[in-house]
PDB file of C-alpha atoms in Angstrom:
ATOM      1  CA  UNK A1070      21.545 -40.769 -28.997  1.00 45.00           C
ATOM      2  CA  UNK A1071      20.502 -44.198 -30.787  1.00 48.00           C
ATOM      3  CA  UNK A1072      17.928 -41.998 -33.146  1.00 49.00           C
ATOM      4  CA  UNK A1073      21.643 -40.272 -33.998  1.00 45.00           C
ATOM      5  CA  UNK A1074      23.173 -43.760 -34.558  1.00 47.00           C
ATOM      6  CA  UNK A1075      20.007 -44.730 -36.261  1.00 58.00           C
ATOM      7  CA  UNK A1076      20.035 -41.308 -38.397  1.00 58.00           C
ATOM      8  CA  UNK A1077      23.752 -42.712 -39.771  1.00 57.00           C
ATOM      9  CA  UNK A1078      25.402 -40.264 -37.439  1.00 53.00           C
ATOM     10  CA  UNK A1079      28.813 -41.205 -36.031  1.00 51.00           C
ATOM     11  CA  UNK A1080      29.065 -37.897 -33.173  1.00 51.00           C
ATOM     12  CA  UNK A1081      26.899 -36.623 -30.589  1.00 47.00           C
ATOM     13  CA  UNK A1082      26.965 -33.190 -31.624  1.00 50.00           C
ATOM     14  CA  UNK A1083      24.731 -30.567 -29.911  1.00 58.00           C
ATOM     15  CA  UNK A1084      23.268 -29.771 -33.111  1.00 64.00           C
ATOM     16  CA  UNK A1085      22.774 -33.447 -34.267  1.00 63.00           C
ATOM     17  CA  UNK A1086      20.912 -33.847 -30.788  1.00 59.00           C
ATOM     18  CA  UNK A1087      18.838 -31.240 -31.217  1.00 67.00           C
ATOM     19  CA  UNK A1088      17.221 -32.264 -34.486  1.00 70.00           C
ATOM     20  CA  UNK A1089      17.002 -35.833 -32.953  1.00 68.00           C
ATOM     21  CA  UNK A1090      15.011 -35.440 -30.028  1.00 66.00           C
ATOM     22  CA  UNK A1091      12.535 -32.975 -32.364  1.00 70.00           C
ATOM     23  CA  UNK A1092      11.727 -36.429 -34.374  1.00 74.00           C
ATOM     24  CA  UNK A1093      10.591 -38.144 -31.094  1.00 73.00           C
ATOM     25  CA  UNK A1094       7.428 -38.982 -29.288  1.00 75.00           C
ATOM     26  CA  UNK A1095       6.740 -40.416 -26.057  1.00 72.00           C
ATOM     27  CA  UNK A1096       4.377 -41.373 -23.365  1.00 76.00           C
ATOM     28  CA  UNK A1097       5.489 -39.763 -19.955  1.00 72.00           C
ATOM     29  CA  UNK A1098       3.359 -39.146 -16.605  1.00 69.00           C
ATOM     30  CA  UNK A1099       1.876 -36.186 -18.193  1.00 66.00           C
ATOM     31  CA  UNK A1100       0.652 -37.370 -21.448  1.00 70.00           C
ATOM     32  CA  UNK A1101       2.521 -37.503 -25.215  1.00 74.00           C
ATOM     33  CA  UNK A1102       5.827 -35.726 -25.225  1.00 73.00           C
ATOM     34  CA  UNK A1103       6.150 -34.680 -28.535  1.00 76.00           C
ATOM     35  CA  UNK A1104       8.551 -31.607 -29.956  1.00 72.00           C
ATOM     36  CA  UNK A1105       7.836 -28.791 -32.255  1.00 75.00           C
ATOM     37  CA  UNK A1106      10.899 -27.303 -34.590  1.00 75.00           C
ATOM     38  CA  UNK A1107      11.497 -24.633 -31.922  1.00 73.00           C
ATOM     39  CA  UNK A1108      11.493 -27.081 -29.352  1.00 68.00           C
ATOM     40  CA  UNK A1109       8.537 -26.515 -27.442  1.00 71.00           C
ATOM     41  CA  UNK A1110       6.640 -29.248 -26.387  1.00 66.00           C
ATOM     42  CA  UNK A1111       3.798 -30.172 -29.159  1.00 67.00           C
ATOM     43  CA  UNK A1112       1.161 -31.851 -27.631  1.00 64.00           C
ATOM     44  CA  UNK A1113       0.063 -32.945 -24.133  1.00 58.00           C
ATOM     45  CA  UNK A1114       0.891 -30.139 -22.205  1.00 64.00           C
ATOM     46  CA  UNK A1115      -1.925 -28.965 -19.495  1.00 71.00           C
ATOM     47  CA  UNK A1116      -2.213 -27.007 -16.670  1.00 77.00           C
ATOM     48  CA  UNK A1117      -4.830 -27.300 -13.829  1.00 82.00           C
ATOM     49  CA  UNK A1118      -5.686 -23.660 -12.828  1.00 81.00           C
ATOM     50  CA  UNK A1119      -5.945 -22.427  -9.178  1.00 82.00           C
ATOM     51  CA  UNK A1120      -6.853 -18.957  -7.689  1.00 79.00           C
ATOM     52  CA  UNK A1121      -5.712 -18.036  -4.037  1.00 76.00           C
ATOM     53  CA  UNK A1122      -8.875 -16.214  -2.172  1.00 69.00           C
ATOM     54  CA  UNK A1123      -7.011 -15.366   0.365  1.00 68.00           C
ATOM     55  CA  UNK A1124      -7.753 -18.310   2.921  1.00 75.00           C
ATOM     56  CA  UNK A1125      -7.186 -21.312  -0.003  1.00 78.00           C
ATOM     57  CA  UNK A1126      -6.146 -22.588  -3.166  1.00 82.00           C
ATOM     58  CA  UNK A1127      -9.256 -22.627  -4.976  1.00 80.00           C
ATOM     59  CA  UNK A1128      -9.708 -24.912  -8.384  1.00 82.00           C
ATOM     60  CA  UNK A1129     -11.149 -22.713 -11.240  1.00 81.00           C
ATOM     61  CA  UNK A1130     -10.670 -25.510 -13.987  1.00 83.00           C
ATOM     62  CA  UNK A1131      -8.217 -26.938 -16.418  1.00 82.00           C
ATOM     63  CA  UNK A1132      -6.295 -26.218 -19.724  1.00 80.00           C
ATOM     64  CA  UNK A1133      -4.894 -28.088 -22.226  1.00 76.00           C
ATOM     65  CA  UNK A1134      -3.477 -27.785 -25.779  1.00 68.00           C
ATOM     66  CA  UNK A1135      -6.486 -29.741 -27.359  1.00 71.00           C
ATOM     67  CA  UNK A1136      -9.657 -28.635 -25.820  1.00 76.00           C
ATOM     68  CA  UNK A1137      -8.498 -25.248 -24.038  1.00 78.00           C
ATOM     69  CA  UNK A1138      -9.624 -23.624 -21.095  1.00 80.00           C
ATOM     70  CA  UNK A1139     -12.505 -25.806 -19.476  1.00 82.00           C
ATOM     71  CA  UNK A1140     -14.093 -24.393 -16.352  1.00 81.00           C
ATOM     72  CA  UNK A1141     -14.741 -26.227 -13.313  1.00 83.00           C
ATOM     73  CA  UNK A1142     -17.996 -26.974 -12.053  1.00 83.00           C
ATOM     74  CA  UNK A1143     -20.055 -23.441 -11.096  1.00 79.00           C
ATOM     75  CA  UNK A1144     -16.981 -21.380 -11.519  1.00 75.00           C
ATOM     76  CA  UNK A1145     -16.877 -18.462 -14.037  1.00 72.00           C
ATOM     77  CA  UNK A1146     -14.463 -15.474 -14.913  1.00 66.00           C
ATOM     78  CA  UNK A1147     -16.558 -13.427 -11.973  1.00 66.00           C
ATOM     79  CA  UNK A1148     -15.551 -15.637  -9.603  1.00 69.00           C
ATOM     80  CA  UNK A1149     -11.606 -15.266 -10.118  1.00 70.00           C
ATOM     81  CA  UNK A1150      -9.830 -13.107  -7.610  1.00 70.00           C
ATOM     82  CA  UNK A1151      -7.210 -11.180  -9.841  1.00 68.00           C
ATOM     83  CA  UNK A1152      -3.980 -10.431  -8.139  1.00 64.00           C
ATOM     84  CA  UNK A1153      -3.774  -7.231  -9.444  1.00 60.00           C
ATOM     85  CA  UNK A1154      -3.341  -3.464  -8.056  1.00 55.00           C
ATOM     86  CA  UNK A1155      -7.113  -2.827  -9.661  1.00 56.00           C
ATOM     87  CA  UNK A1156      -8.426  -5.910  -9.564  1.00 57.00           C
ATOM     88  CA  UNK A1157      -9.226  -6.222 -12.948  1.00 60.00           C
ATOM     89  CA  UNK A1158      -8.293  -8.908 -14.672  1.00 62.00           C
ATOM     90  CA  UNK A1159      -4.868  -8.985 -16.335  1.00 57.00           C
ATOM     91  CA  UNK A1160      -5.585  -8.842 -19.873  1.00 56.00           C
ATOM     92  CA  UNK A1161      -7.171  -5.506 -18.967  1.00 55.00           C
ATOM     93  CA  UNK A1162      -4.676  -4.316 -16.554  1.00 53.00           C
ATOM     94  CA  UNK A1163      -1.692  -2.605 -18.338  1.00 56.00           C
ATOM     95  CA  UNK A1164       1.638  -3.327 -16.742  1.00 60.00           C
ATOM     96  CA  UNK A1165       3.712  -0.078 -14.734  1.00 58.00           C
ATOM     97  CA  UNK A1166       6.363   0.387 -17.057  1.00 69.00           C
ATOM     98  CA  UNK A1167       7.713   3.655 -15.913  1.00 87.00           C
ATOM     99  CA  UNK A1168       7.793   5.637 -12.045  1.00 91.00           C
ATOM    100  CA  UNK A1169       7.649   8.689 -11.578  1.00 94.00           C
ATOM    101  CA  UNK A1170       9.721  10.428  -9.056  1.00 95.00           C
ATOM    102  CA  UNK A1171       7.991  13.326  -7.469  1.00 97.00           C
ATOM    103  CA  UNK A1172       9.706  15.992  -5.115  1.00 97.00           C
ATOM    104  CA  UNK A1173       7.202  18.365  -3.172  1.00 97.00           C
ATOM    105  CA  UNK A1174       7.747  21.284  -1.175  1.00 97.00           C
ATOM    106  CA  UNK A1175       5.160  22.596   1.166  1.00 96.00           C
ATOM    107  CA  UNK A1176       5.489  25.170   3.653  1.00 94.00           C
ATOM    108  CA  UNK A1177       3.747  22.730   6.281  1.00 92.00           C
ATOM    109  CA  UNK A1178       5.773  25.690   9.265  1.00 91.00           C
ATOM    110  CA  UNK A1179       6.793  29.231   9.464  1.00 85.00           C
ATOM    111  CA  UNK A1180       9.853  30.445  11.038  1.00 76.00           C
ATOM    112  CA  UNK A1181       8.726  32.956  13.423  1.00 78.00           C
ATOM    113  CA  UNK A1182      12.360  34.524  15.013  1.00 73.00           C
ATOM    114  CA  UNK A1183      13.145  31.188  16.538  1.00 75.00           C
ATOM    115  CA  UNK A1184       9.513  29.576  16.747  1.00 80.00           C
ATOM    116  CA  UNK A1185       8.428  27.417  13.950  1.00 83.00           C
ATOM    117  CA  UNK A1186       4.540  28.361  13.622  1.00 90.00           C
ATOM    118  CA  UNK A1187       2.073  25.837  12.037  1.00 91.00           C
ATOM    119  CA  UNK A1188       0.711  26.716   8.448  1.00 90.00           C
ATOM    120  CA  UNK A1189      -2.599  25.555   7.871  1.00 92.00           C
ATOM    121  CA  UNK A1190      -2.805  26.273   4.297  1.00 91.00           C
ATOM    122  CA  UNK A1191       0.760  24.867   3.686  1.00 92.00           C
ATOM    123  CA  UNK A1192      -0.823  21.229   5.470  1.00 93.00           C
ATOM    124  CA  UNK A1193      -3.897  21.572   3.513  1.00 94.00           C
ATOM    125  CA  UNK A1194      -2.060  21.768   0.464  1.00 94.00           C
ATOM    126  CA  UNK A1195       0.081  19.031   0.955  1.00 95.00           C
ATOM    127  CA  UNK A1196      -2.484  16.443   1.751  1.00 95.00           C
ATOM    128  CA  UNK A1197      -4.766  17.511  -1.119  1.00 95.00           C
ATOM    129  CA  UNK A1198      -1.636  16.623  -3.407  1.00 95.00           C
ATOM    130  CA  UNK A1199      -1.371  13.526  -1.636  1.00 96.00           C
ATOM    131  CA  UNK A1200      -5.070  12.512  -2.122  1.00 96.00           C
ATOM    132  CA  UNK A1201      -4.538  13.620  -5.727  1.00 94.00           C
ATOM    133  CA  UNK A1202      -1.678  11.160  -6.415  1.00 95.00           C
ATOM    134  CA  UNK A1203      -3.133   8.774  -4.226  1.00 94.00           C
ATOM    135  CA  UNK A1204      -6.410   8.999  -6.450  1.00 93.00           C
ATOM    136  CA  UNK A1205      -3.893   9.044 -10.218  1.00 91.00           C
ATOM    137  CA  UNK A1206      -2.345   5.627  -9.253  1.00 90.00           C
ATOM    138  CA  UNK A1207      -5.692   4.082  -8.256  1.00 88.00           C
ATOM    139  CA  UNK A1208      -7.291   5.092 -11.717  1.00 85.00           C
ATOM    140  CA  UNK A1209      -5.510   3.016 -14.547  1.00 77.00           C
ATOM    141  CA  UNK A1210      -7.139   4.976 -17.139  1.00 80.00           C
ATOM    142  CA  UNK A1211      -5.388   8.881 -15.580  1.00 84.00           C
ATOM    143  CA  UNK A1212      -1.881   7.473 -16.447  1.00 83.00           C
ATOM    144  CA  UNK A1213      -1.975   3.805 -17.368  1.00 78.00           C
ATOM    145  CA  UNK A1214       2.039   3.083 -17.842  1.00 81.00           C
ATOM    146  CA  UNK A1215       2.728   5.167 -14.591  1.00 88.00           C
ATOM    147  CA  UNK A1216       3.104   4.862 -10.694  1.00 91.00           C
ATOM    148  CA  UNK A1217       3.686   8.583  -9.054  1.00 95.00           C
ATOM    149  CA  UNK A1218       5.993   7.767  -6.333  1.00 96.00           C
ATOM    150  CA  UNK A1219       6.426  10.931  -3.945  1.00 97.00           C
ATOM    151  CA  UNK A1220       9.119  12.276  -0.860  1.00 97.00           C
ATOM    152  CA  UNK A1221       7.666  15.806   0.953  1.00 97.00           C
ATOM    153  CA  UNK A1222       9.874  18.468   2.190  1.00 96.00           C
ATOM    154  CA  UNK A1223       8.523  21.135   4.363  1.00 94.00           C
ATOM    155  CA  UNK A1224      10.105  24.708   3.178  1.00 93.00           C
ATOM    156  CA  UNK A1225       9.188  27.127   5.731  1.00 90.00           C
ATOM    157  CA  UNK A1226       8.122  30.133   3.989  1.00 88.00           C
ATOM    158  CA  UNK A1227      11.517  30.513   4.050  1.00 89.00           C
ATOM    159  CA  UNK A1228      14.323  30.664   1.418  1.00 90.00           C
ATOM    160  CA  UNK A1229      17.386  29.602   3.332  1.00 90.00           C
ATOM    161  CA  UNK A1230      15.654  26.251   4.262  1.00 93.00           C
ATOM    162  CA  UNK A1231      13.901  24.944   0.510  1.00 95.00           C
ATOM    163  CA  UNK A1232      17.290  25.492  -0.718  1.00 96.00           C
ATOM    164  CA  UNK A1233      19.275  22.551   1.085  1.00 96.00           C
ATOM    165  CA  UNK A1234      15.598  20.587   0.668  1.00 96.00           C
ATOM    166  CA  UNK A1235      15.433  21.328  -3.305  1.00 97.00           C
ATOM    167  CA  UNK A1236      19.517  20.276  -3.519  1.00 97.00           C
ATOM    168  CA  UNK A1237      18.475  16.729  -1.633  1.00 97.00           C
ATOM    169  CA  UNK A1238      15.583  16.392  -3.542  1.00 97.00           C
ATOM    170  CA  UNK A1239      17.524  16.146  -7.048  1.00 96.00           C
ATOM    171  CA  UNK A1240      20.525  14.382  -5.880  1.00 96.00           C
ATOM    172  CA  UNK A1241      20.160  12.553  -3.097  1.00 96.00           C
ATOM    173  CA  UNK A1242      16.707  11.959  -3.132  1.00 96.00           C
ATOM    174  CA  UNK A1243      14.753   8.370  -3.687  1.00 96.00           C
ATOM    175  CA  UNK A1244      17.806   6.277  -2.715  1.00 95.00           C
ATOM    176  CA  UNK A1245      20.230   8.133  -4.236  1.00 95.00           C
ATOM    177  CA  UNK A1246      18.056   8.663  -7.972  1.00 94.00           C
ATOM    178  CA  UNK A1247      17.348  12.261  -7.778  1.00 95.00           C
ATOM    179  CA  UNK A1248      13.254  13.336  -7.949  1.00 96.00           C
ATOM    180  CA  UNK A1249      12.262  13.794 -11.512  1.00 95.00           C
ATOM    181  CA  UNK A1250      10.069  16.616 -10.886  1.00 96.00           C
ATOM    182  CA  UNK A1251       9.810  18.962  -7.798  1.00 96.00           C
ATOM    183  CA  UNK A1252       6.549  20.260  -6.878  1.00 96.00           C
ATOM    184  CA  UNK A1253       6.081  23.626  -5.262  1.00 93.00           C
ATOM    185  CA  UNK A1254       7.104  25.645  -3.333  1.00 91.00           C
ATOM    186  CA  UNK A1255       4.220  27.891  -2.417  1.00 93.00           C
ATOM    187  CA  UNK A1256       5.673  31.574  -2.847  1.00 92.00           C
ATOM    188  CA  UNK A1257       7.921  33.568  -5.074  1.00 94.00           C
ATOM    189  CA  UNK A1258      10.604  34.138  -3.282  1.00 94.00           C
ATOM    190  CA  UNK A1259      11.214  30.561  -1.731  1.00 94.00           C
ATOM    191  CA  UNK A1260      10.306  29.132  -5.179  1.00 96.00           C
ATOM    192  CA  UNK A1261      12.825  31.266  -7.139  1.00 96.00           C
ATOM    193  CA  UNK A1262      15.571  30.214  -4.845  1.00 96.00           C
ATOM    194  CA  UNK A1263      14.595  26.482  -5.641  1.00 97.00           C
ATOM    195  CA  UNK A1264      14.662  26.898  -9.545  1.00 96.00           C
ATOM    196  CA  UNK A1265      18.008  28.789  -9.263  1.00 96.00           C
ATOM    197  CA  UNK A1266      19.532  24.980  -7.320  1.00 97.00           C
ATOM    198  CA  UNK A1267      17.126  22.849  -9.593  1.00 96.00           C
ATOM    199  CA  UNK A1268      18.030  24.301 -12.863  1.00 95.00           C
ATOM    200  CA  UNK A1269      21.564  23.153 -12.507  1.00 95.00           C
ATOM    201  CA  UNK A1270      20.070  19.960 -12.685  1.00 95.00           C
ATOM    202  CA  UNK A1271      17.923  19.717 -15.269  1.00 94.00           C
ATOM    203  CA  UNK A1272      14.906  18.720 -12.816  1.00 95.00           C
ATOM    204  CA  UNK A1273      11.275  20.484 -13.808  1.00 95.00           C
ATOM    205  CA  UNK A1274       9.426  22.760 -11.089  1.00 96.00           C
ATOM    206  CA  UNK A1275       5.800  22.730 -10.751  1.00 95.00           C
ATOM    207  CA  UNK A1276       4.482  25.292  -8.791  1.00 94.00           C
ATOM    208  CA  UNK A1277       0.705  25.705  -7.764  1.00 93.00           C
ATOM    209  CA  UNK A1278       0.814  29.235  -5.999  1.00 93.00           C
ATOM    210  CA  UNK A1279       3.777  31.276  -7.004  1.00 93.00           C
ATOM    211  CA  UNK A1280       2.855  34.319  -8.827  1.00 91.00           C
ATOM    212  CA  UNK A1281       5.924  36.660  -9.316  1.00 93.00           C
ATOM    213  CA  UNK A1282       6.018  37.934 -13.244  1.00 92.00           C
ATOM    214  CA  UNK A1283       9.867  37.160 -12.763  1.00 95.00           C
ATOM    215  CA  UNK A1284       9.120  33.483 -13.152  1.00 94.00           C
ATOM    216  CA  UNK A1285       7.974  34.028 -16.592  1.00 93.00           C
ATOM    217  CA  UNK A1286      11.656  34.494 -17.739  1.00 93.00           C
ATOM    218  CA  UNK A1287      11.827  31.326 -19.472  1.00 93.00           C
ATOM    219  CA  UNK A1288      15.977  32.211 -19.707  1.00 94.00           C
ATOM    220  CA  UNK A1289      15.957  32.790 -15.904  1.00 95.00           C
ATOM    221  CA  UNK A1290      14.056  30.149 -15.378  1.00 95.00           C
ATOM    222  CA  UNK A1291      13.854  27.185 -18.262  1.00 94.00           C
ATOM    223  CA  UNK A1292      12.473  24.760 -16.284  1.00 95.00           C
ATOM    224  CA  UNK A1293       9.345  26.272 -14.343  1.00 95.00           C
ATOM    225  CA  UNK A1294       5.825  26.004 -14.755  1.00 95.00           C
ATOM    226  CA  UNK A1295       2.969  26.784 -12.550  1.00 94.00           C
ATOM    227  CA  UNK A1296      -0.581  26.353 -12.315  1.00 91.00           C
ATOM    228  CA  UNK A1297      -1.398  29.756 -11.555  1.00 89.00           C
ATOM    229  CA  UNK A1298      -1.560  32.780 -13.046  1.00 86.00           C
ATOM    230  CA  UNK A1299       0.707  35.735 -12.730  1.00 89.00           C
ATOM    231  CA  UNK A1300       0.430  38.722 -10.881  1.00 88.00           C
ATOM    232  CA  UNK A1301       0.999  40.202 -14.172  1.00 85.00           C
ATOM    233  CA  UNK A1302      -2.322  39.118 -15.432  1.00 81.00           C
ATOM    234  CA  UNK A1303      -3.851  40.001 -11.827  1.00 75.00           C
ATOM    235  CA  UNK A1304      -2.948  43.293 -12.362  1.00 75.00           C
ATOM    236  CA  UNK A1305      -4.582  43.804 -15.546  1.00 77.00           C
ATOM    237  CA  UNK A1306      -7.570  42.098 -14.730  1.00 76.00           C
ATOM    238  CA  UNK A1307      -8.229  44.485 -11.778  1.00 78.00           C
ATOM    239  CA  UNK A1308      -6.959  47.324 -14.269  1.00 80.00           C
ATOM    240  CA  UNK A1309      -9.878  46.134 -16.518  1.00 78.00           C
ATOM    241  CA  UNK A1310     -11.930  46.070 -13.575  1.00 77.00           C
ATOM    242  CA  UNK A1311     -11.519  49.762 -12.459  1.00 79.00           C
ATOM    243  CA  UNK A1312     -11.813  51.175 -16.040  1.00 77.00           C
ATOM    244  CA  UNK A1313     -14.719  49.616 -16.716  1.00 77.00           C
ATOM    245  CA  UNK A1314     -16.680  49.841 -13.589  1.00 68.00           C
ATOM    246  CA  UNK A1315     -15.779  52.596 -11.820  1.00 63.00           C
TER     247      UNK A1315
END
């Protein structure tokens, strides 16, 4: 205020403040206080740095606008404990800017009549997906930007049951968000009656072992993809075969 005065100012305007307190320097606990035009502080400004190992607050050293980063005694960069997914250090550890919401549908059952009969492949299948997304996250390099998130359905072989499971998964799904992609399901016919629900929707399907041509139609179904081939090419591969070789 009495730089203001001083100045020839007659108000305390914000603005006349402002421009005031950038002209002046002081001595405070921490050193000279002195302003840059944007307002941050000029000079004097350090830090002493500190890394948690898990038991303590360890000192690693100290930084300061004039002489930088200066390490404490017998401490170096290896010795920092980076509180990161990785545990790289943060200048190397992109930040998760995007999640990815993954439905999957595996027939972990089989309705029997009334009996619900374990699936072995259906189980196997599901954790090897697991242990693959498990394994994407943990490798920043696979998808850098992206955490695969994941809810699992079980569809049981059978039709009427992936259809109430694929309806969940794109509404109601991941607190009310809707998956972004479903995953499976493992045959044709359960699989077709999911696309004909998730196509409604928008939502992608990913299947890794349906094989009917019919899911070729990309009118029928716009939003499919699988990682197997078709029976269509099956066929003419063993067509091939019997020509040629018999």
């Amino acid at each position: 205020a009495q730089k203001v005065l001083d100045d020839g100012g007659t108000s305390f305007g914000g603005a006349a403040l402002v421009e005031a307190l950038k002209d002046i320097s002081f001595e405070g606990v921490t050193g000279t206080v002195d302003f840059e035009d944007n307002g941050d502080r000029e000079i004097g400004a350090g830090f002493t740095i500190k890394n948690h190992d898990g038991d303590a607050f360890v000192d690693l050293g100290n930084w300061d606008q004039s002489t930088g980063l200066t390490y404490a005694s017998g401490v170096s960069v290896a010795d920092i404990v980076w509180p990161t997914r990785s545990g790289l250090k943060p200048s190397d550890t992109p930040l998760l800017t995007e999640v990815l919401k993954m439905g999957l549908l595996f027939p972990m059952y089989s309705l029997d009549g009334t009996e619900h009969v374990y699936s072995s492949s259906g189980h196997n299948n599901m954790v090897g997906a697991l242990m693959a997304i498990e394994e994407i996250n943990a490798n920043l390099d696979l998808l850098p930007n992206t955490k695969l998130t994941y809810e699992v359905y079980d569809t049981k072989h059978d039709p009427g049951t992936i259809i109430p499971n694929t309806f969940y998964l794109a509404t109601d799904s991941f607190n009310g968000k809707g998956a972004d992609v479903v995953v499976g399901g493992a045959y044709s016919g359960p699989t077709i009656a999911s696309h004909n629900v998730l196509k409604s929707f928008g939502t992608p399907q990913m299947s890794y072992s349906a094989t009917s041509p019919l899911l070729s139609d990309t009118k029928e179904y716009p939003y499919f993809l699988r990682t197997v081939p078709s029976d269509a090419f099956q066929g003419k591969a063993i067509a091939q075969f019997l020509k040629d070789d018999l």
